């Protein structure tokens, strides 16, 4: 007997990840920004009730259109900003409850590093490459000879030692990116959160830096959360993909499955727009909902969804398992309407 999609979903068990393989587990994470005052006060829901798990050594892509909350999620995980709600258990400890001050001196501070989109913005224009790479070693009082570590890190990221005395503006975009990566690697992190690390680079330089990132992950056994607009890059570099839409996680799955058989109508549209992909491109029309005081009882994609029904405007879909490891938050994909 054929099962309905919903029955098949509830019958499919979530694969159990042994605790020792989980590097980071996030439950019910939200971040709201207060806007205006008094009667005009409102809340922008940048990240809304996100739960996810990263396994040790995997590379996970985070995709979604501009403003959907990718960088806010990245900053929350790196504890650069405080969550409004939720837990972030990293290497077995909830770091969401630590104050910014306690986090800054915690062991976890070194073990989670963020690489920003444009190294030009994240590097101090008055700091030489050497100083930039040495800074976390000195700040975190890590043992060992600083100059020797800087030299090793420069070599690891392919930065010629004669460039270590240069200021950011005296380096090319690719060299600045290498400095940013070396600086992030300096405290020997286990998790690298890469927020569009190559978006500011020329295409040919992008490819070289992506190869470097892939090699570093292999050599160091790193876990990556890789934020990108470029789905072709995500497909090449990531084992799994998370798709965000207006602050919420709408789909999550192994890369190949997600790109070959996207289950959420939003992911289908994203995938259809990948350059060079066969098949018709799905154009999204309709209005993008506002992240300010959004309706808690409507799918955020409702109104823009090519296949949505009235029911989607009355109920917020939650992530459910489609096949093991593949989850989607869509009433239609779940066969609920
Ligand atoms: N400090 C802040 N105060 C108020 N709103 C903010 C703040 N930071 C982010 N936002 C809002 O939160 C939402 C998510 O922003 P975020 O930068 O996380 O998106 P993003 O997915 O990284 O976008 P992009 O792809 O353009 O980098 C946006 O609506 C943004 O305007
Ligand atoms: Mg961003």
mmCIF file of C-alpha atoms and ligand atoms in Angstrom:
data_model
loop_
_atom_site.group_PDB
_atom_site.id
_atom_site.type_symbol
_atom_site.label_atom_id
_atom_site.label_comp_id
_atom_site.label_asym_id
_atom_site.label_seq_id
_atom_site.Cartn_x
_atom_site.Cartn_y
_atom_site.Cartn_z
ATOM 1 C CA UNK A 1 0.000 0.000 0.000
ATOM 2 C CA UNK A 2 1.315 3.444 -0.882
ATOM 3 C CA UNK A 3 1.769 5.786 2.063
ATOM 4 C CA UNK A 4 0.775 9.437 1.927
ATOM 5 C CA UNK A 5 3.796 11.777 1.943
ATOM 6 C CA UNK A 6 2.893 12.845 5.486
ATOM 7 C CA UNK A 7 2.705 9.254 6.728
ATOM 8 C CA UNK A 8 5.968 8.420 4.985
ATOM 9 C CA UNK A 9 7.522 11.422 6.712
ATOM 10 C CA UNK A 10 6.439 10.570 10.198
ATOM 11 C CA UNK A 11 7.462 6.953 9.583
ATOM 12 C CA UNK A 12 10.970 7.963 8.523
ATOM 13 C CA UNK A 13 13.118 8.140 11.636
ATOM 14 C CA UNK A 14 15.666 10.927 12.086
ATOM 15 C CA UNK A 15 19.136 9.415 11.941
ATOM 16 C CA UNK A 16 20.556 9.449 15.431
ATOM 17 C CA UNK A 17 23.862 11.262 15.696
ATOM 18 C CA UNK A 18 25.928 9.938 18.593
ATOM 19 C CA UNK A 19 26.625 12.736 21.065
ATOM 20 C CA UNK A 20 30.370 12.369 20.481
ATOM 21 C CA UNK A 21 29.898 13.253 16.792
ATOM 22 C CA UNK A 22 27.881 16.380 17.497
ATOM 23 C CA UNK A 23 30.005 19.501 17.545
ATOM 24 C CA UNK A 24 27.242 22.061 17.818
ATOM 25 C CA UNK A 25 23.570 21.753 18.602
ATOM 26 C CA UNK A 26 21.228 24.702 18.421
ATOM 27 C CA UNK A 27 17.689 24.548 19.771
ATOM 28 C CA UNK A 28 14.990 27.203 19.358
ATOM 29 C CA UNK A 29 17.447 29.982 18.575
ATOM 30 C CA UNK A 30 15.942 33.405 17.906
ATOM 31 C CA UNK A 31 17.247 36.928 17.591
ATOM 32 C CA UNK A 32 14.959 39.907 17.386
ATOM 33 C CA UNK A 33 16.034 43.498 16.919
ATOM 34 C CA UNK A 34 13.959 46.210 18.585
ATOM 35 C CA UNK A 35 12.961 48.995 16.243
ATOM 36 C CA UNK A 36 11.365 52.329 17.150
ATOM 37 C CA UNK A 37 10.070 53.397 20.539
ATOM 38 C CA UNK A 38 6.800 53.759 22.380
ATOM 39 C CA UNK A 39 3.711 53.035 20.339
ATOM 40 C CA UNK A 40 5.851 52.706 17.212
ATOM 41 C CA UNK A 41 8.026 50.014 18.783
ATOM 42 C CA UNK A 42 8.328 46.828 16.757
ATOM 43 C CA UNK A 43 10.534 43.773 16.552
ATOM 44 C CA UNK A 44 12.465 42.608 13.549
ATOM 45 C CA UNK A 45 12.664 38.814 13.632
ATOM 46 C CA UNK A 46 16.068 38.242 12.025
ATOM 47 C CA UNK A 47 16.451 34.639 13.247
ATOM 48 C CA UNK A 48 13.342 32.816 14.352
ATOM 49 C CA UNK A 49 13.214 29.539 16.263
ATOM 50 C CA UNK A 50 16.076 27.767 14.507
ATOM 51 C CA UNK A 51 17.229 24.314 15.543
ATOM 52 C CA UNK A 52 20.155 22.611 13.872
ATOM 53 C CA UNK A 53 23.049 20.286 14.493
ATOM 54 C CA UNK A 54 26.569 20.267 13.081
ATOM 55 C CA UNK A 55 28.547 17.045 13.173
ATOM 56 C CA UNK A 56 32.290 17.027 13.644
ATOM 57 C CA UNK A 57 34.159 17.339 10.365
ATOM 58 C CA UNK A 58 31.207 18.106 8.118
ATOM 59 C CA UNK A 59 30.832 21.083 5.849
ATOM 60 C CA UNK A 60 27.372 22.613 5.922
ATOM 61 C CA UNK A 61 26.146 25.297 3.523
ATOM 62 C CA UNK A 62 23.765 28.045 4.635
ATOM 63 C CA UNK A 63 21.849 29.641 1.779
ATOM 64 C CA UNK A 64 18.954 32.004 1.254
ATOM 65 C CA UNK A 65 18.342 35.426 -0.218
ATOM 66 C CA UNK A 66 19.709 38.686 1.090
ATOM 67 C CA UNK A 67 18.261 39.686 4.455
ATOM 68 C CA UNK A 68 17.009 36.197 5.404
ATOM 69 C CA UNK A 69 19.223 36.140 8.509
ATOM 70 C CA UNK A 70 22.324 34.166 7.502
ATOM 71 C CA UNK A 71 24.851 36.620 8.967
ATOM 72 C CA UNK A 72 22.763 37.116 12.098
ATOM 73 C CA UNK A 73 22.753 33.342 12.616
ATOM 74 C CA UNK A 74 26.518 33.233 11.956
ATOM 75 C CA UNK A 75 27.093 36.012 14.507
ATOM 76 C CA UNK A 76 24.889 34.312 17.062
ATOM 77 C CA UNK A 77 26.803 31.048 16.738
ATOM 78 C CA UNK A 78 30.121 32.881 17.097
ATOM 79 C CA UNK A 79 28.565 34.711 20.082
ATOM 80 C CA UNK A 80 29.304 38.119 18.592
ATOM 81 C CA UNK A 81 25.702 38.998 19.442
ATOM 82 C CA UNK A 82 23.351 37.744 22.135
ATOM 83 C CA UNK A 83 20.391 35.502 21.310
ATOM 84 C CA UNK A 84 16.872 36.536 22.312
ATOM 85 C CA UNK A 85 16.039 32.889 23.021
ATOM 86 C CA UNK A 86 17.412 29.416 22.566
ATOM 87 C CA UNK A 87 20.442 27.313 23.349
ATOM 88 C CA UNK A 88 23.751 26.841 21.534
ATOM 89 C CA UNK A 89 25.506 23.768 22.849
ATOM 90 C CA UNK A 90 29.058 23.703 21.539
ATOM 91 C CA UNK A 91 31.386 20.828 22.441
ATOM 92 C CA UNK A 92 28.933 19.877 25.175
ATOM 93 C CA UNK A 93 28.462 23.292 26.840
ATOM 94 C CA UNK A 94 25.635 25.809 26.384
ATOM 95 C CA UNK A 95 27.389 28.988 25.282
ATOM 96 C CA UNK A 96 24.132 30.892 24.719
ATOM 97 C CA UNK A 97 23.821 31.520 28.444
ATOM 98 C CA UNK A 98 27.338 32.904 28.859
ATOM 99 C CA UNK A 99 27.662 36.653 29.104
ATOM 100 C CA UNK A 100 29.735 38.267 26.352
ATOM 101 C CA UNK A 101 32.495 38.790 28.942
ATOM 102 C CA UNK A 102 32.526 35.161 30.116
ATOM 103 C CA UNK A 103 32.453 33.963 26.539
ATOM 104 C CA UNK A 104 35.398 36.187 25.590
ATOM 105 C CA UNK A 105 37.629 34.428 28.137
ATOM 106 C CA UNK A 106 36.182 30.929 27.623
ATOM 107 C CA UNK A 107 37.909 28.087 25.806
ATOM 108 C CA UNK A 108 35.060 28.050 23.303
ATOM 109 C CA UNK A 109 35.938 31.574 22.164
ATOM 110 C CA UNK A 110 39.056 30.201 20.490
ATOM 111 C CA UNK A 111 37.348 27.100 19.124
ATOM 112 C CA UNK A 112 34.690 28.964 17.085
ATOM 113 C CA UNK A 113 36.064 31.376 14.529
ATOM 114 C CA UNK A 114 34.308 33.511 11.972
ATOM 115 C CA UNK A 115 35.741 34.453 8.571
ATOM 116 C CA UNK A 116 34.024 37.500 7.135
ATOM 117 C CA UNK A 117 32.940 38.279 3.617
ATOM 118 C CA UNK A 118 35.382 41.032 2.937
ATOM 119 C CA UNK A 119 38.741 40.783 4.658
ATOM 120 C CA UNK A 120 39.138 44.513 3.908
ATOM 121 C CA UNK A 121 36.388 45.289 6.415
ATOM 122 C CA UNK A 122 37.438 42.792 9.049
ATOM 123 C CA UNK A 123 41.156 43.625 9.028
ATOM 124 C CA UNK A 124 42.419 46.706 10.853
ATOM 125 C CA UNK A 125 43.858 49.016 8.142
ATOM 126 C CA UNK A 126 46.733 49.955 10.492
ATOM 127 C CA UNK A 127 47.712 46.386 11.309
ATOM 128 C CA UNK A 128 50.253 44.499 9.212
ATOM 129 C CA UNK A 129 49.421 40.957 8.104
ATOM 130 C CA UNK A 130 51.820 39.698 10.794
ATOM 131 C CA UNK A 131 50.072 41.701 13.524
ATOM 132 C CA UNK A 132 46.624 40.629 12.320
ATOM 133 C CA UNK A 133 47.542 36.931 12.434
ATOM 134 C CA UNK A 134 49.390 37.290 15.758
ATOM 135 C CA UNK A 135 46.611 39.254 17.455
ATOM 136 C CA UNK A 136 44.381 36.300 18.509
ATOM 137 C CA UNK A 137 47.459 34.363 19.685
ATOM 138 C CA UNK A 138 48.451 37.247 21.940
ATOM 139 C CA UNK A 139 44.917 38.153 23.062
ATOM 140 C CA UNK A 140 44.071 34.566 23.994
ATOM 141 C CA UNK A 141 47.545 34.110 25.537
ATOM 142 C CA UNK A 142 48.101 30.919 23.554
ATOM 143 C CA UNK A 143 51.318 29.059 24.308
ATOM 144 C CA UNK A 144 54.250 28.938 21.877
ATOM 145 C CA UNK A 145 56.445 31.363 20.014
ATOM 146 C CA UNK A 146 54.160 33.908 18.314
ATOM 147 C CA UNK A 147 56.445 34.717 15.366
ATOM 148 C CA UNK A 148 57.014 31.036 14.680
ATOM 149 C CA UNK A 149 53.243 30.353 14.749
ATOM 150 C CA UNK A 150 52.590 33.310 12.419
ATOM 151 C CA UNK A 151 55.165 31.970 9.951
ATOM 152 C CA UNK A 152 53.604 28.488 10.087
ATOM 153 C CA UNK A 153 50.106 29.839 9.580
ATOM 154 C CA UNK A 154 51.209 32.033 6.654
ATOM 155 C CA UNK A 155 52.783 29.005 5.031
ATOM 156 C CA UNK A 156 49.669 26.913 5.649
ATOM 157 C CA UNK A 157 47.451 29.430 3.832
ATOM 158 C CA UNK A 158 49.978 30.103 1.060
ATOM 159 C CA UNK A 159 50.908 33.644 2.070
ATOM 160 C CA UNK A 160 54.556 34.395 1.156
ATOM 161 C CA UNK A 161 56.486 35.406 4.313
ATOM 162 C CA UNK A 162 57.767 38.614 2.687
ATOM 163 C CA UNK A 163 54.152 39.902 2.651
ATOM 164 C CA UNK A 164 53.749 39.642 6.429
ATOM 165 C CA UNK A 165 54.997 43.200 6.949
ATOM 166 C CA UNK A 166 52.374 44.679 4.617
ATOM 167 C CA UNK A 167 49.217 46.584 5.516
ATOM 168 C CA UNK A 168 45.852 45.362 4.129
ATOM 169 C CA UNK A 169 45.773 47.985 1.337
ATOM 170 C CA UNK A 170 49.201 46.790 0.152
ATOM 171 C CA UNK A 171 47.829 43.278 -0.401
ATOM 172 C CA UNK A 172 45.628 41.872 -3.174
ATOM 173 C CA UNK A 173 42.083 40.677 -2.392
ATOM 174 C CA UNK A 174 43.215 37.049 -2.432
ATOM 175 C CA UNK A 175 46.151 37.792 -0.112
ATOM 176 C CA UNK A 176 43.851 39.641 2.300
ATOM 177 C CA UNK A 177 41.511 36.647 2.280
ATOM 178 C CA UNK A 178 44.492 34.422 3.195
ATOM 179 C CA UNK A 179 45.371 36.731 6.082
ATOM 180 C CA UNK A 180 41.734 36.552 7.296
ATOM 181 C CA UNK A 181 41.812 32.752 7.114
ATOM 182 C CA UNK A 182 45.224 32.480 8.838
ATOM 183 C CA UNK A 183 43.975 34.750 11.617
ATOM 184 C CA UNK A 184 40.891 32.576 12.080
ATOM 185 C CA UNK A 185 43.035 29.419 12.174
ATOM 186 C CA UNK A 186 45.510 30.901 14.684
ATOM 187 C CA UNK A 187 43.653 29.763 17.833
ATOM 188 C CA UNK A 188 43.173 26.210 16.385
ATOM 189 C CA UNK A 189 39.379 26.301 16.091
ATOM 190 C CA UNK A 190 37.205 23.243 15.537
ATOM 191 C CA UNK A 191 34.398 25.255 13.895
ATOM 192 C CA UNK A 192 34.925 27.831 11.157
ATOM 193 C CA UNK A 193 31.930 29.934 10.237
ATOM 194 C CA UNK A 194 32.617 31.386 6.823
ATOM 195 C CA UNK A 195 30.290 34.247 5.910
ATOM 196 C CA UNK A 196 30.559 34.603 2.128
ATOM 197 C CA UNK A 197 34.347 34.280 2.379
ATOM 198 C CA UNK A 198 34.974 34.669 -1.348
ATOM 199 C CA UNK A 199 32.134 36.968 -2.410
ATOM 200 C CA UNK A 200 34.411 40.000 -2.726
ATOM 201 C CA UNK A 201 36.993 38.201 -4.894
ATOM 202 C CA UNK A 202 37.449 37.814 -8.645
ATOM 203 C CA UNK A 203 36.193 34.508 -9.973
ATOM 204 C CA UNK A 204 39.669 33.040 -10.612
ATOM 205 C CA UNK A 205 40.871 34.036 -7.117
ATOM 206 C CA UNK A 206 37.637 32.637 -5.632
ATOM 207 C CA UNK A 207 38.419 29.201 -7.040
ATOM 208 C CA UNK A 208 41.913 29.211 -5.510
ATOM 209 C CA UNK A 209 40.654 30.326 -2.086
ATOM 210 C CA UNK A 210 37.888 27.702 -2.167
ATOM 211 C CA UNK A 211 40.452 25.018 -2.932
ATOM 212 C CA UNK A 212 42.514 26.280 -0.007
ATOM 213 C CA UNK A 213 39.471 26.087 2.285
ATOM 214 C CA UNK A 214 38.695 22.544 1.135
ATOM 215 C CA UNK A 215 42.307 21.477 1.791
ATOM 216 C CA UNK A 216 42.408 23.118 5.229
ATOM 217 C CA UNK A 217 39.233 21.342 6.236
ATOM 218 C CA UNK A 218 40.674 18.000 5.201
ATOM 219 C CA UNK A 219 44.069 18.579 6.791
ATOM 220 C CA UNK A 220 42.752 19.972 10.075
ATOM 221 C CA UNK A 221 39.507 17.989 10.345
ATOM 222 C CA UNK A 222 37.572 21.250 10.645
ATOM 223 C CA UNK A 223 33.812 21.685 10.666
ATOM 224 C CA UNK A 224 32.520 24.434 8.356
ATOM 225 C CA UNK A 225 29.343 26.435 8.322
ATOM 226 C CA UNK A 226 29.624 28.015 4.927
ATOM 227 C CA UNK A 227 27.339 30.966 4.152
ATOM 228 C CA UNK A 228 27.031 31.635 0.447
ATOM 229 C CA UNK A 229 24.809 32.989 -2.274
ATOM 230 C CA UNK A 230 26.574 30.801 -4.800
ATOM 231 C CA UNK A 231 24.800 27.469 -4.876
ATOM 232 C CA UNK A 232 27.325 25.971 -7.282
ATOM 233 C CA UNK A 233 30.025 26.605 -4.701
ATOM 234 C CA UNK A 234 27.889 25.162 -1.909
ATOM 235 C CA UNK A 235 27.252 22.087 -3.983
ATOM 236 C CA UNK A 236 30.975 21.544 -4.493
ATOM 237 C CA UNK A 237 32.104 22.293 -0.969
ATOM 238 C CA UNK A 238 29.303 21.186 1.336
ATOM 239 C CA UNK A 239 28.057 17.810 2.536
ATOM 240 C CA UNK A 240 24.756 19.259 3.714
ATOM 241 C CA UNK A 241 22.757 22.406 3.073
ATOM 242 C CA UNK A 242 20.492 24.558 5.246
ATOM 243 C CA UNK A 243 18.028 26.856 3.497
ATOM 244 C CA UNK A 244 16.740 29.955 5.292
ATOM 245 C CA UNK A 245 13.788 32.111 4.386
ATOM 246 C CA UNK A 246 12.918 35.261 6.350
ATOM 247 C CA UNK A 247 14.583 34.145 9.555
ATOM 248 C CA UNK A 248 13.420 30.533 9.494
ATOM 249 C CA UNK A 249 15.001 27.295 8.404
ATOM 250 C CA UNK A 250 12.762 25.942 5.636
ATOM 251 C CA UNK A 251 14.760 22.978 4.364
ATOM 252 C CA UNK A 252 17.763 20.951 5.398
ATOM 253 C CA UNK A 253 19.317 17.974 3.671
ATOM 254 C CA UNK A 254 22.318 16.252 2.133
ATOM 255 C CA UNK A 255 23.652 18.419 -0.717
ATOM 256 C CA UNK A 256 22.987 16.004 -3.522
ATOM 257 C CA UNK A 257 19.449 15.249 -2.389
ATOM 258 C CA UNK A 258 18.642 18.900 -1.814
ATOM 259 C CA UNK A 259 19.937 20.000 -5.210
ATOM 260 C CA UNK A 260 18.509 17.021 -7.138
ATOM 261 C CA UNK A 261 15.130 16.877 -5.404
ATOM 262 C CA UNK A 262 14.439 20.097 -3.494
ATOM 263 C CA UNK A 263 11.259 19.674 -1.460
ATOM 264 C CA UNK A 264 10.423 23.259 -0.455
ATOM 265 C CA UNK A 265 8.965 25.520 -3.158
ATOM 266 C CA UNK A 266 11.462 28.221 -2.173
ATOM 267 C CA UNK A 267 14.420 25.830 -2.524
ATOM 268 C CA UNK A 268 13.003 24.694 -5.879
ATOM 269 C CA UNK A 269 13.067 28.305 -7.068
ATOM 270 C CA UNK A 270 16.611 28.829 -5.736
ATOM 271 C CA UNK A 271 17.876 25.666 -7.387
ATOM 272 C CA UNK A 272 16.124 26.465 -10.678
ATOM 273 C CA UNK A 273 18.090 29.738 -10.806
ATOM 274 C CA UNK A 274 21.525 28.090 -10.522
ATOM 275 C CA UNK A 275 23.501 29.240 -13.574
ATOM 276 C CA UNK A 276 24.035 26.480 -16.111
ATOM 277 C CA UNK A 277 21.291 24.297 -14.729
ATOM 278 C CA UNK A 278 18.934 22.555 -17.139
ATOM 279 C CA UNK A 279 15.185 23.055 -16.812
ATOM 280 C CA UNK A 280 12.904 26.008 -16.494
ATOM 281 C CA UNK A 281 13.694 28.791 -14.085
ATOM 282 C CA UNK A 282 10.999 29.380 -11.472
ATOM 283 C CA UNK A 283 10.424 33.133 -11.196
ATOM 284 C CA UNK A 284 9.049 34.232 -7.852
ATOM 285 C CA UNK A 285 6.435 36.936 -7.962
ATOM 286 C CA UNK A 286 4.355 38.464 -5.189
ATOM 287 C CA UNK A 287 5.455 40.426 -2.218
ATOM 288 C CA UNK A 288 8.195 39.455 0.207
ATOM 289 C CA UNK A 289 6.707 39.495 3.709
ATOM 290 C CA UNK A 290 8.257 41.815 6.237
ATOM 291 C CA UNK A 291 10.460 40.407 8.992
ATOM 292 C CA UNK A 292 8.992 43.096 11.274
ATOM 293 C CA UNK A 293 6.352 41.675 13.618
ATOM 294 C CA UNK A 294 5.587 38.792 11.217
ATOM 295 C CA UNK A 295 2.365 36.797 11.521
ATOM 296 C CA UNK A 296 3.232 33.814 13.753
ATOM 297 C CA UNK A 297 0.406 31.829 12.170
ATOM 298 C CA UNK A 298 1.368 32.011 8.520
ATOM 299 C CA UNK A 299 4.095 30.515 6.415
ATOM 300 C CA UNK A 300 6.653 33.289 5.777
ATOM 301 C CA UNK A 301 6.745 32.306 2.109
ATOM 302 C CA UNK A 302 2.977 32.631 1.721
ATOM 303 C CA UNK A 303 2.040 35.248 -0.863
ATOM 304 C CA UNK A 304 5.158 34.582 -2.877
ATOM 305 C CA UNK A 305 4.898 30.819 -3.032
ATOM 306 C CA UNK A 306 3.921 29.588 -6.509
ATOM 307 C CA UNK A 307 1.988 26.630 -5.086
ATOM 308 C CA UNK A 308 0.722 27.930 -1.714
ATOM 309 C CA UNK A 309 -2.930 27.651 -0.694
ATOM 310 C CA UNK A 310 -5.089 29.603 1.771
ATOM 311 C CA UNK A 311 -4.164 27.102 4.474
ATOM 312 C CA UNK A 312 -0.536 28.287 4.231
ATOM 313 C CA UNK A 313 -1.709 31.726 5.389
ATOM 314 C CA UNK A 314 -3.217 30.228 8.547
ATOM 315 C CA UNK A 315 -0.523 27.913 9.824
ATOM 316 C CA UNK A 316 3.240 28.105 10.342
ATOM 317 C CA UNK A 317 4.821 24.930 8.956
ATOM 318 C CA UNK A 318 7.465 23.259 11.115
ATOM 319 C CA UNK A 319 10.398 21.215 9.869
ATOM 320 C CA UNK A 320 9.510 17.574 9.376
ATOM 321 C CA UNK A 321 11.523 14.648 8.098
ATOM 322 C CA UNK A 322 10.947 13.752 4.429
ATOM 323 C CA UNK A 323 13.627 11.092 4.208
ATOM 324 C CA UNK A 324 16.316 10.433 6.820
ATOM 325 C CA UNK A 325 18.412 13.574 7.176
ATOM 326 C CA UNK A 326 16.177 15.608 4.853
ATOM 327 C CA UNK A 327 13.681 17.940 6.547
ATOM 328 C CA UNK A 328 11.304 20.481 5.099
ATOM 329 C CA UNK A 329 8.927 23.076 6.555
ATOM 330 C CA UNK A 330 6.093 23.197 4.030
ATOM 331 C CA UNK A 331 2.513 22.046 4.510
ATOM 332 C CA UNK A 332 2.263 21.034 0.846
ATOM 333 C CA UNK A 333 5.530 19.112 0.726
ATOM 334 C CA UNK A 334 4.432 17.407 3.929
ATOM 335 C CA UNK A 335 1.078 16.521 2.359
ATOM 336 C CA UNK A 336 -0.711 18.335 5.201
ATOM 337 C CA UNK A 337 -3.008 20.389 2.911
HETATM 338 N N1 LIG B 1 21.763 45.294 14.185
HETATM 339 C C1 LIG B 1 20.618 45.184 13.526
HETATM 340 N N2 LIG B 1 19.555 45.969 13.833
HETATM 341 C C2 LIG B 1 18.376 45.846 13.187
HETATM 342 N N3 LIG B 1 18.158 44.966 12.185
HETATM 343 C C3 LIG B 1 19.180 44.163 11.829
HETATM 344 C C4 LIG B 1 20.467 44.229 12.471
HETATM 345 N N4 LIG B 1 21.274 43.291 11.901
HETATM 346 C C5 LIG B 1 20.535 42.673 10.949
HETATM 347 N N5 LIG B 1 19.288 43.208 10.899
HETATM 348 C C6 LIG B 1 18.196 42.782 10.019
HETATM 349 O O1 LIG B 1 18.071 41.384 10.175
HETATM 350 C C7 LIG B 1 17.706 40.782 8.947
HETATM 351 C C8 LIG B 1 18.719 39.715 8.600
HETATM 352 O O2 LIG B 1 19.944 40.337 8.255
HETATM 353 P P1 LIG B 1 21.251 39.502 7.899
HETATM 354 O O3 LIG B 1 22.363 40.470 7.725
HETATM 355 O O4 LIG B 1 21.414 38.444 8.924
HETATM 356 O O5 LIG B 1 20.852 38.843 6.506
HETATM 357 P P2 LIG B 1 21.749 38.019 5.467
HETATM 358 O O6 LIG B 1 20.967 36.795 5.132
HETATM 359 O O7 LIG B 1 23.115 37.839 6.012
HETATM 360 O O8 LIG B 1 21.781 38.978 4.200
HETATM 361 P P3 LIG B 1 22.939 39.144 3.071
HETATM 362 O O9 LIG B 1 22.807 37.948 2.185
HETATM 363 O O10 LIG B 1 22.572 40.415 2.387
HETATM 364 O O11 LIG B 1 24.270 39.203 3.763
HETATM 365 C C9 LIG B 1 17.628 41.913 7.923
HETATM 366 O O12 LIG B 1 16.271 42.320 7.820
HETATM 367 C C10 LIG B 1 18.479 42.998 8.537
HETATM 368 O O13 LIG B 1 18.052 44.276 8.117
HETATM 369 MG MG1 LIG B 2 25.011 38.405 5.372
#
